[in-house]
PDB file of C-alpha atoms in Angstrom:
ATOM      1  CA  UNK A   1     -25.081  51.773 135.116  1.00  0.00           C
ATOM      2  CA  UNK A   2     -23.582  48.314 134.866  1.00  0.00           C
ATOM      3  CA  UNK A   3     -26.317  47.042 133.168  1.00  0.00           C
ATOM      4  CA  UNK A   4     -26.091  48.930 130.799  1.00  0.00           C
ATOM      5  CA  UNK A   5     -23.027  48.361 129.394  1.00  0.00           C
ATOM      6  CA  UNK A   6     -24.584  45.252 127.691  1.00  0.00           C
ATOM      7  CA  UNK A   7     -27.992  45.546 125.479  1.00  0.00           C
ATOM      8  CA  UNK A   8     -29.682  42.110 124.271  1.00  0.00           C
ATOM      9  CA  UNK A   9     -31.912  41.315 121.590  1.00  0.00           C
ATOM     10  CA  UNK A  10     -32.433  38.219 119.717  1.00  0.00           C
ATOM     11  CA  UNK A  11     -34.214  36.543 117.026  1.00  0.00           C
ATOM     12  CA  UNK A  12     -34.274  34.112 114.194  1.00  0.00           C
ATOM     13  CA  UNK A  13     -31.098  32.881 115.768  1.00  0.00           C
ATOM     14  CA  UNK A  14     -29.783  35.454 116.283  1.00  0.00           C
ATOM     15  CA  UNK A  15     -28.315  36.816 119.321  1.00  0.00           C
ATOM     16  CA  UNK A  16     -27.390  40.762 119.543  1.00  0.00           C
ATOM     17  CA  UNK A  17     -25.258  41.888 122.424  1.00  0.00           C
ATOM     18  CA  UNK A  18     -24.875  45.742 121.735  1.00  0.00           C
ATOM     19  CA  UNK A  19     -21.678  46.980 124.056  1.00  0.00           C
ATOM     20  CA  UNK A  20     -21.442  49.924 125.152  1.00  0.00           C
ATOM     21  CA  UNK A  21     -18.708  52.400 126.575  1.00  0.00           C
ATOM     22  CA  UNK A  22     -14.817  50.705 126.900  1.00  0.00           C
ATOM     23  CA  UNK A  23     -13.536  47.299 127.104  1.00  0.00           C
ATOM     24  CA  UNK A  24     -10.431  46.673 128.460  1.00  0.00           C
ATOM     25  CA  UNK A  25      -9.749  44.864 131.312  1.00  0.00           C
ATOM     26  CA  UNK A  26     -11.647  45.902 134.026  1.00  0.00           C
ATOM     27  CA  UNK A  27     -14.831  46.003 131.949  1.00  0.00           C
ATOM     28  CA  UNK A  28     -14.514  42.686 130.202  1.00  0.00           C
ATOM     29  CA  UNK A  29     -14.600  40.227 133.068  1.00  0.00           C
ATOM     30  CA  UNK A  30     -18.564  41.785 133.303  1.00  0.00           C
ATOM     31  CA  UNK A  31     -19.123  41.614 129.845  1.00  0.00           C
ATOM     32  CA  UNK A  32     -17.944  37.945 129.467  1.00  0.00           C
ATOM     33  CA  UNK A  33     -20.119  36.614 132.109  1.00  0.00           C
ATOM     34  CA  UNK A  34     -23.821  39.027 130.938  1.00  0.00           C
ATOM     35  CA  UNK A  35     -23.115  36.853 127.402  1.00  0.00           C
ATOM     36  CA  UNK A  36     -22.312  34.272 128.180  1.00  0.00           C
ATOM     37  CA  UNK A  37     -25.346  34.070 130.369  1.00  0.00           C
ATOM     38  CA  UNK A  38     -27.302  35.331 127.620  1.00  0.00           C
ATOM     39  CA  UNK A  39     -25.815  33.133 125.351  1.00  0.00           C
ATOM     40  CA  UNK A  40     -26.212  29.931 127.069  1.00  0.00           C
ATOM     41  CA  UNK A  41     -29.408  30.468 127.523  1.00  0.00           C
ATOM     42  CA  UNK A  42     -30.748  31.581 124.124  1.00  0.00           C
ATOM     43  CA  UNK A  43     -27.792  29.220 122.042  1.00  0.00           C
ATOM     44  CA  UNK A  44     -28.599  31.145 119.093  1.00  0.00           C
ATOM     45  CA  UNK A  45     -26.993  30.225 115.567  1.00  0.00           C
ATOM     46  CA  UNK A  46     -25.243  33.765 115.506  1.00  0.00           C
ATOM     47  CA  UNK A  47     -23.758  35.817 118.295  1.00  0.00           C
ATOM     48  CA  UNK A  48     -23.626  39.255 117.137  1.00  0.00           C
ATOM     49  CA  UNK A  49     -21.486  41.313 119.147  1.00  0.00           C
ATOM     50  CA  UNK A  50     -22.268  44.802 118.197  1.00  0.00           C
ATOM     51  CA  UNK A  51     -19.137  47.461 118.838  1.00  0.00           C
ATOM     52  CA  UNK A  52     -20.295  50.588 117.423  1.00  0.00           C
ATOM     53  CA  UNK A  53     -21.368  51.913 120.347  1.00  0.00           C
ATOM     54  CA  UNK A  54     -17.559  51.180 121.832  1.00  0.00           C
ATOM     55  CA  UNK A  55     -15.472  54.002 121.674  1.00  0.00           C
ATOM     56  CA  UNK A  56     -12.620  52.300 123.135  1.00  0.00           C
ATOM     57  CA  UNK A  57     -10.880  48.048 123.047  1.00  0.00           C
ATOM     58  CA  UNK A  58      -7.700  47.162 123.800  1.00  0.00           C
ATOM     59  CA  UNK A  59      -6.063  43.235 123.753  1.00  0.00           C
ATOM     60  CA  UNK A  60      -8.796  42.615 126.822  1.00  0.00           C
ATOM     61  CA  UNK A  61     -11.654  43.195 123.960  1.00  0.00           C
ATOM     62  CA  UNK A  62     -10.095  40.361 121.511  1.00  0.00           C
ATOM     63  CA  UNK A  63      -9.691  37.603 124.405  1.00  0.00           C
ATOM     64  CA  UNK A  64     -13.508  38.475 125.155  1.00  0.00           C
ATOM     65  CA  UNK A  65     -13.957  37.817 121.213  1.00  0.00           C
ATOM     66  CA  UNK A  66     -12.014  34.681 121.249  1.00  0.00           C
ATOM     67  CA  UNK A  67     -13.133  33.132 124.126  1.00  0.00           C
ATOM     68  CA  UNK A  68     -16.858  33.419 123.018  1.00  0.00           C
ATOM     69  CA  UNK A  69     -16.465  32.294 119.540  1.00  0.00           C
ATOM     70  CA  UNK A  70     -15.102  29.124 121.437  1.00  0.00           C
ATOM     71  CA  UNK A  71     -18.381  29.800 124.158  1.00  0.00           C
ATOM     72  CA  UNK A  72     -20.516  29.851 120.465  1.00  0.00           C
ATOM     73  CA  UNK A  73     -18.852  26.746 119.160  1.00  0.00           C
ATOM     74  CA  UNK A  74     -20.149  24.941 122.064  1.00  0.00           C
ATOM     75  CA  UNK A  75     -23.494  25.267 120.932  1.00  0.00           C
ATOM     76  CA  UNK A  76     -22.554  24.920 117.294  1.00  0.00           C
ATOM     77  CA  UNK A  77     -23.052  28.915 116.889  1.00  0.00           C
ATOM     78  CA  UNK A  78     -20.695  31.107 115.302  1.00  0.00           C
ATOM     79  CA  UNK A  79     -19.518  34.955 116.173  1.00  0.00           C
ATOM     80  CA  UNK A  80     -20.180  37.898 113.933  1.00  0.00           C
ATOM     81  CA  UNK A  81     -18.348  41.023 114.974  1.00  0.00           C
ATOM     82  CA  UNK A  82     -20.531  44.262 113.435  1.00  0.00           C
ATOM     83  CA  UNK A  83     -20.172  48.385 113.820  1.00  0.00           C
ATOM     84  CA  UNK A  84     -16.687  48.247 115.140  1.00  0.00           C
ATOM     85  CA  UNK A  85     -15.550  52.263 115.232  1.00  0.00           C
ATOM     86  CA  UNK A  86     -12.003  52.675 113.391  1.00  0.00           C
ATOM     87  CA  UNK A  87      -9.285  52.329 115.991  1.00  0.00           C
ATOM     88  CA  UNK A  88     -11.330  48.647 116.731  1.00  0.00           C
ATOM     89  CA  UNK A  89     -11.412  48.260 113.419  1.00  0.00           C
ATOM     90  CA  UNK A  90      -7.408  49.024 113.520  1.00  0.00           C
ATOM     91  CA  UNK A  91      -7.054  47.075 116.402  1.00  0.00           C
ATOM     92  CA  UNK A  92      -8.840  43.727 114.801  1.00  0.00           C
ATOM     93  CA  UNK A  93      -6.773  44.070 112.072  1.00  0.00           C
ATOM     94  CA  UNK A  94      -3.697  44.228 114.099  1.00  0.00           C
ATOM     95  CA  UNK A  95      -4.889  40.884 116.164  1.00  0.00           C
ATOM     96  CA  UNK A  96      -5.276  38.687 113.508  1.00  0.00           C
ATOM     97  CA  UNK A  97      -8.520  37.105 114.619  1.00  0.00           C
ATOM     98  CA  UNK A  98     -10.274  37.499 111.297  1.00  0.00           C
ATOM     99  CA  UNK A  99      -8.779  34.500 110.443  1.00  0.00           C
ATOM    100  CA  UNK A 100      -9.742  32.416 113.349  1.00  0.00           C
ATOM    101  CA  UNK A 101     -12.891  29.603 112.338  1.00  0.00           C
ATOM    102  CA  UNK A 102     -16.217  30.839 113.533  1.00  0.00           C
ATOM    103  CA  UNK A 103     -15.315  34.330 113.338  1.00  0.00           C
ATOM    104  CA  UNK A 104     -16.785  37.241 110.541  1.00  0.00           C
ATOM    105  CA  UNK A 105     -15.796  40.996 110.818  1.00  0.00           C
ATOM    106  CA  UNK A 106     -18.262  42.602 108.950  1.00  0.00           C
ATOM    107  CA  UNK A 107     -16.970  45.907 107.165  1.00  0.00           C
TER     108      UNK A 107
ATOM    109  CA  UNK B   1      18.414  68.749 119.610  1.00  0.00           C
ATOM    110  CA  UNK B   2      15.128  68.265 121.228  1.00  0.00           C
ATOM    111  CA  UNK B   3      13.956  69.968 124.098  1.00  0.00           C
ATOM    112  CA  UNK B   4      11.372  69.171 126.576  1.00  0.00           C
ATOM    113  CA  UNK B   5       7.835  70.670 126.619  1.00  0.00           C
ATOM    114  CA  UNK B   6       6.101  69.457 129.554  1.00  0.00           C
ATOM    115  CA  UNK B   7       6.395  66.571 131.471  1.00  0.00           C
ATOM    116  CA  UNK B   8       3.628  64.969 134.081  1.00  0.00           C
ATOM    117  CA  UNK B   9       4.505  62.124 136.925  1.00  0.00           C
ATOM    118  CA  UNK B  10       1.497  59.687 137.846  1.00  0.00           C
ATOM    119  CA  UNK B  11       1.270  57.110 140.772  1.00  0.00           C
ATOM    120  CA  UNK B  12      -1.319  54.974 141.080  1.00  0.00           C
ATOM    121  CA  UNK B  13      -2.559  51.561 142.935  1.00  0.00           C
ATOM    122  CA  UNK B  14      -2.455  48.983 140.677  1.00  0.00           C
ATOM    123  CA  UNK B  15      -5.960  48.044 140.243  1.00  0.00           C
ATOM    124  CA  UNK B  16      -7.948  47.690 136.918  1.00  0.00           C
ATOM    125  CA  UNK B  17     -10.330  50.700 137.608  1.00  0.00           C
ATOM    126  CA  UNK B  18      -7.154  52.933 136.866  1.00  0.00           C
ATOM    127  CA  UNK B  19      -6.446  51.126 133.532  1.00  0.00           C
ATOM    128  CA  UNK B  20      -8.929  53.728 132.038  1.00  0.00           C
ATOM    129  CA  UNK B  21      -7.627  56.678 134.439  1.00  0.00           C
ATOM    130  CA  UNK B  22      -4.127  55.604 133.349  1.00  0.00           C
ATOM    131  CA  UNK B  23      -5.091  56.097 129.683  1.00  0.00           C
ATOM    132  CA  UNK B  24      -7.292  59.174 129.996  1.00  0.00           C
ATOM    133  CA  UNK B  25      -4.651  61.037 131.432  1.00  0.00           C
ATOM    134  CA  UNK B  26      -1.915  60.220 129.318  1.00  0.00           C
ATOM    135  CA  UNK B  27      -4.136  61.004 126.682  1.00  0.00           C
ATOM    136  CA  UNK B  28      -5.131  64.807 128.086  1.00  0.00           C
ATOM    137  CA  UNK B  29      -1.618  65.316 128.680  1.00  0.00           C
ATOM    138  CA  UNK B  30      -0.632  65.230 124.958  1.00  0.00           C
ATOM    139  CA  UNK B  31      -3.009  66.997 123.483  1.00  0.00           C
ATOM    140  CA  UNK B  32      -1.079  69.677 123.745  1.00  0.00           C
ATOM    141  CA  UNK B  33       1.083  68.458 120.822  1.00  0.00           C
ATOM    142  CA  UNK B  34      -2.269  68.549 118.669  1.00  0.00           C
ATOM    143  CA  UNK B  35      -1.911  64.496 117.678  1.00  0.00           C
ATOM    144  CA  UNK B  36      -4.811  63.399 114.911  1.00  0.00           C
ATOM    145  CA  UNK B  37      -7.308  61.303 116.403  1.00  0.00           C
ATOM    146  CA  UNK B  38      -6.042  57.720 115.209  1.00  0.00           C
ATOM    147  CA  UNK B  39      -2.313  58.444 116.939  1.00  0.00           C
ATOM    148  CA  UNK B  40      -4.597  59.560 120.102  1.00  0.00           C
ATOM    149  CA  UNK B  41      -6.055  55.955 119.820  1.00  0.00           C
ATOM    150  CA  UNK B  42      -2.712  54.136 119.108  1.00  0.00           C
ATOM    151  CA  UNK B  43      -1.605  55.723 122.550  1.00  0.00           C
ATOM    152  CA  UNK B  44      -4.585  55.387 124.391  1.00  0.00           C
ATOM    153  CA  UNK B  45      -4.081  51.554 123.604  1.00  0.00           C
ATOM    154  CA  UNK B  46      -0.679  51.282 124.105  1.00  0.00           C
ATOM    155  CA  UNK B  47      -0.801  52.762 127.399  1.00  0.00           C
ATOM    156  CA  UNK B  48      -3.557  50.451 128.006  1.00  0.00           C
ATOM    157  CA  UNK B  49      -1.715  47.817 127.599  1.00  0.00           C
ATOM    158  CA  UNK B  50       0.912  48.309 129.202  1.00  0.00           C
ATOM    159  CA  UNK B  51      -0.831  49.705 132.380  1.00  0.00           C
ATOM    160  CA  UNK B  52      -2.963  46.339 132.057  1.00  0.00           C
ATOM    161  CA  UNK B  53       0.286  44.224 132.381  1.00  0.00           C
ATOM    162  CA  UNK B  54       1.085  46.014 135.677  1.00  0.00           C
ATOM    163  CA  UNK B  55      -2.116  45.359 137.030  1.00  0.00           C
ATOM    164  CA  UNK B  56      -2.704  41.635 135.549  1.00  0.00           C
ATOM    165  CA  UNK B  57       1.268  40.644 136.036  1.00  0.00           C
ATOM    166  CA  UNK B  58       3.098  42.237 138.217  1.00  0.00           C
ATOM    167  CA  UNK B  59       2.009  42.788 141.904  1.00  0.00           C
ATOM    168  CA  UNK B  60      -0.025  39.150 141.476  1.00  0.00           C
ATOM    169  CA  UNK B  61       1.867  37.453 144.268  1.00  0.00           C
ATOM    170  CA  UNK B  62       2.140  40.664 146.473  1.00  0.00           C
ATOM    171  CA  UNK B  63      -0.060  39.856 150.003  1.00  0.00           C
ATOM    172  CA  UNK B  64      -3.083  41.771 150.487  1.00  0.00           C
ATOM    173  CA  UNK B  65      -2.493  45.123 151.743  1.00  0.00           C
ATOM    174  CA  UNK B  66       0.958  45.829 150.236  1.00  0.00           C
ATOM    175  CA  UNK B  67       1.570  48.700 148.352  1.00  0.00           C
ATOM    176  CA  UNK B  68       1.217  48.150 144.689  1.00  0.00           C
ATOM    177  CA  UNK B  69       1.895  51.047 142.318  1.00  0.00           C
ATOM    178  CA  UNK B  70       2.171  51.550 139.007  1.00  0.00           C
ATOM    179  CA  UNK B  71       4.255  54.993 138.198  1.00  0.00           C
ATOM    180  CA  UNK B  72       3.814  56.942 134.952  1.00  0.00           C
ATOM    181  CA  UNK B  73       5.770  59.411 133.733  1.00  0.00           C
ATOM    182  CA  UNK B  74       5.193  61.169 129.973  1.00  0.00           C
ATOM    183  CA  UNK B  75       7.252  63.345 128.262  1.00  0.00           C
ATOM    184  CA  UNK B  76       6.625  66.007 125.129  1.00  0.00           C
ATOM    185  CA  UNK B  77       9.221  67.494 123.215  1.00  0.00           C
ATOM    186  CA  UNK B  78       9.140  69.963 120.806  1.00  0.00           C
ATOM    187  CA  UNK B  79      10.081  67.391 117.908  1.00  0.00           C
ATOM    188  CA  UNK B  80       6.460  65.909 118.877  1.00  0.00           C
ATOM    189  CA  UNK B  81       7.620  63.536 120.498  1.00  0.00           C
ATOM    190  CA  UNK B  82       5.756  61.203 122.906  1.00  0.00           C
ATOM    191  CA  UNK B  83       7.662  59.405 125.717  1.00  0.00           C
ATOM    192  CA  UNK B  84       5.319  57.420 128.101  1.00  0.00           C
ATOM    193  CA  UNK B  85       7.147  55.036 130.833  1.00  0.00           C
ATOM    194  CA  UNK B  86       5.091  53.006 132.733  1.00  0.00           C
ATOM    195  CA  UNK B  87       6.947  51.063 135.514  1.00  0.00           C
ATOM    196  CA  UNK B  88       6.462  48.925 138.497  1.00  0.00           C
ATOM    197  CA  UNK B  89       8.007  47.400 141.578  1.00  0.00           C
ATOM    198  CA  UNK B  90       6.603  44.142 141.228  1.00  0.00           C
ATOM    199  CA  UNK B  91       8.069  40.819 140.774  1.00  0.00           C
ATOM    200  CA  UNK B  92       9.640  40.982 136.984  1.00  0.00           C
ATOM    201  CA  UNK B  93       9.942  39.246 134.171  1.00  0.00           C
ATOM    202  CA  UNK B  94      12.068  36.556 134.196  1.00  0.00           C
ATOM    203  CA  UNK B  95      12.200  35.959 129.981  1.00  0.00           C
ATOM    204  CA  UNK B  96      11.833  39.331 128.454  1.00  0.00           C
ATOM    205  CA  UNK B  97      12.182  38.022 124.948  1.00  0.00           C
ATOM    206  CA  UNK B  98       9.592  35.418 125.478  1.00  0.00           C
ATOM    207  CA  UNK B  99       7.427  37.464 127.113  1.00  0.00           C
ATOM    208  CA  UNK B 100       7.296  39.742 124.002  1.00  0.00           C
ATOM    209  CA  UNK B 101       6.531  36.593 122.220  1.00  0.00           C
ATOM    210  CA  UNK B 102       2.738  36.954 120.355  1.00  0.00           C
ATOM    211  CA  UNK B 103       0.459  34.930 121.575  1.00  0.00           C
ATOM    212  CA  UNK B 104       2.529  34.392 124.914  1.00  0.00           C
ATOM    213  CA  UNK B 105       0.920  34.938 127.961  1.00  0.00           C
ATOM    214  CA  UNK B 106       0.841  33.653 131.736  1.00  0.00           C
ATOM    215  CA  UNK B 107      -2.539  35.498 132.199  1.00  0.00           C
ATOM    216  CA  UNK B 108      -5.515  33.897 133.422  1.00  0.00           C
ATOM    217  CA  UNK B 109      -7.249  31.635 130.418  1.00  0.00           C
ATOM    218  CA  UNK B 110      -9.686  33.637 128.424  1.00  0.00           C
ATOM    219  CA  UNK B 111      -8.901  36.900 130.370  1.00  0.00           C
ATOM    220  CA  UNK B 112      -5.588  38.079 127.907  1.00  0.00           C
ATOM    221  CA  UNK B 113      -4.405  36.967 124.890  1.00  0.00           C
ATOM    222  CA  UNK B 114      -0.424  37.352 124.969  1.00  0.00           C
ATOM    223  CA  UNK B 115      -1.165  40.667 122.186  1.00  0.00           C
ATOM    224  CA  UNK B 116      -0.151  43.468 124.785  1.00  0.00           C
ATOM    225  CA  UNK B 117       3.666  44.158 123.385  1.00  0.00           C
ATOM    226  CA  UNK B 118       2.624  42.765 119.578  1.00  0.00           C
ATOM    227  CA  UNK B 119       0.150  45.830 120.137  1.00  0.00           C
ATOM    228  CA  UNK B 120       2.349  48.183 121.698  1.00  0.00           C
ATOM    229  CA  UNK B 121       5.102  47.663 119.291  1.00  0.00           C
ATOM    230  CA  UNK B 122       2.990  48.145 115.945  1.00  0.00           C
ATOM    231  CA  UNK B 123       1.484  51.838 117.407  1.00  0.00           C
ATOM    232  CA  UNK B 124       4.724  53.124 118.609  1.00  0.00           C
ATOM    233  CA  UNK B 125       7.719  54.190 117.311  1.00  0.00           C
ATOM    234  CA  UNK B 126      10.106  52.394 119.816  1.00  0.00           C
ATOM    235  CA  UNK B 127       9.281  50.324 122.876  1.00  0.00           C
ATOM    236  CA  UNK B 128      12.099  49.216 125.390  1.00  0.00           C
ATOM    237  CA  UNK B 129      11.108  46.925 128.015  1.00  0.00           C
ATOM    238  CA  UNK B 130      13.783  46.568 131.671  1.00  0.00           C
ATOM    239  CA  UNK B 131      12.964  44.035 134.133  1.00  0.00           C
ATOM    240  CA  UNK B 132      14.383  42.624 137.075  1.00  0.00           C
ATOM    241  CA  UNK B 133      13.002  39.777 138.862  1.00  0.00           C
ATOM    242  CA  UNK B 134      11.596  40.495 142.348  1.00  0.00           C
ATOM    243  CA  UNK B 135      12.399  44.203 141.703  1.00  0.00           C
ATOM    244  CA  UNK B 136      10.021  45.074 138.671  1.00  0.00           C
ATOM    245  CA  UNK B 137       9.695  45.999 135.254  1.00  0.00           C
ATOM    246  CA  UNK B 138       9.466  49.793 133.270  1.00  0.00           C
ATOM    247  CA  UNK B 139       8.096  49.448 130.000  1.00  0.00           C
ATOM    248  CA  UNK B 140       9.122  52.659 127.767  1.00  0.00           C
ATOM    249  CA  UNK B 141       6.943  53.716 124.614  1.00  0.00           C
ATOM    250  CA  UNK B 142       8.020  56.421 122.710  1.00  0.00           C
ATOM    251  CA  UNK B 143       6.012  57.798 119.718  1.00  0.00           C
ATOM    252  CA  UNK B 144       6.709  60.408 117.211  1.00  0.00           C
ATOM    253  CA  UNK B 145       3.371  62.684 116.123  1.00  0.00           C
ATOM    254  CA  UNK B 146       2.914  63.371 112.388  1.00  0.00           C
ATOM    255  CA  UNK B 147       5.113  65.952 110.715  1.00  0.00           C
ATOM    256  CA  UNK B 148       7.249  65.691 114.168  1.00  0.00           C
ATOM    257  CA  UNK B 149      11.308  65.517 113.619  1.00  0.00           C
ATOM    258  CA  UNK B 150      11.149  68.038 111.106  1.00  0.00           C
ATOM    259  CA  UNK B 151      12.107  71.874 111.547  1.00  0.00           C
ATOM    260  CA  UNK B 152       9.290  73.639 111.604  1.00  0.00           C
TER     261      UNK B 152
END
């Protein structure tokens, strides 16, 4: 069950990690370290981090954004946030980090 | 003037698995008041937030073993109102203002981002925060549902 709340797939430098179920807190400390494994490993160009299968983020969600667009930047990669639901979408918007270098919210 | 609907009292240990029991139940417990789905969501994370403050801030220099709790207690009234207080016994906040602060945060690096009350404030109608150091902290959110404090 814990394995499943992160889904890779990658190509053409791209890295997908599809997350699923709720981040907050107690689920994020697992999710940092399965991508940033994955991550590390495959340095892709682009870290997608799909959301649309999250039905729930709070403040915990948009440290584990931050944190590995800086994890990205290490490698010279960049973070591309895709399929967040609307109260994500609300909740982005309310954080501010679309503005932070390295960092696309796709519609 | 507004009178009470129903009213529910939580206690739990402060650990992170009950950051999403926290929520879940807050969130069953109004849905009495019919809210639309995006003021469900603004509580859900609000309580989140405030729940994960408890369990990130305040029992961390408690020994292992003692009792850490985190108490909820929600309200409804019939204005649809939402009261949620969320309170503690741990060690307080010593700089209340700063700590509402964006961006400010004591929490371990990468793990929060200082957002939790910049969050809670923006999805609720009013949030009051009481601490006392080495005594604890109750955070109060209070939300009013759509086409609440009108007479209907």
């Amino acid at each position: 069950m814990e394995n499943e709340r992160v889904a890779f797939s990658h190509g053409e430098g791209r890295l997908v990690a599809r997350i699923c179920g709720e981040v907050d807190h107690h689920t994020a400390r697992l999710l940092r370290e399965r991508i940033d494994r994955e991550a590390f490993l495959v340095r892709p160009r682009v870290l997608v981090i799909d959301l649309s299968a999250v039905g729930f983020m709070d403040s915990s969600g948009i440290a584990l954004i931050i944190g590995r667009v800086e994890v990205a930047a290490e490698f010279g990669g960049v973070v591309q946030i895709t399929g967040a639901t609307q109260p994500v979408k609300k909740l982005i918007r309310l954080s501010g980090i679309e503005r932070i270098q390295g960092l696309t919210v796709s519609p | 003037m507004k009178r009470i609907i129903n009213e529910m009292k939580l206690r739990l240990p402060s650990r992170s698995e009950n950051e999403g029991v926290a929520r879940s139940a807050v969130s069953a417990f109004v849905a009495e008041l019919n809210p639309t789905v995006e003021e469900l969501g603004d509580l859900r994370l609000a309580v989140s937030e405030a729940v994960t403050n408890c369990v990130v801030h305040a029992y961390r220099d408690r020994e292992e073993g003692a009792p850490a709790f985190i108490y909820i207690s929600a309200r409804i009234y019939d204005n649809k109102e939402v009261s949620v207080e969320i309170s503690d016994n741990g060690c307080g906040i010593e700089n209340v203002e700063l700590a509402r602060s964006p961006r400010y945060t004591t929490g371990e690096y990468g793990e929060r981002c200082g957002m939790g009350f910049l969050i809670m404030e923006n999805l609720c109608d009013l949030v009051t925060v009481k601490s006392r150091v080495g005594r604890g902290t109750t955070v109060l959110l209070r939300k009013y549902l759509s086409h609440g404090r009108c007479d209907e």
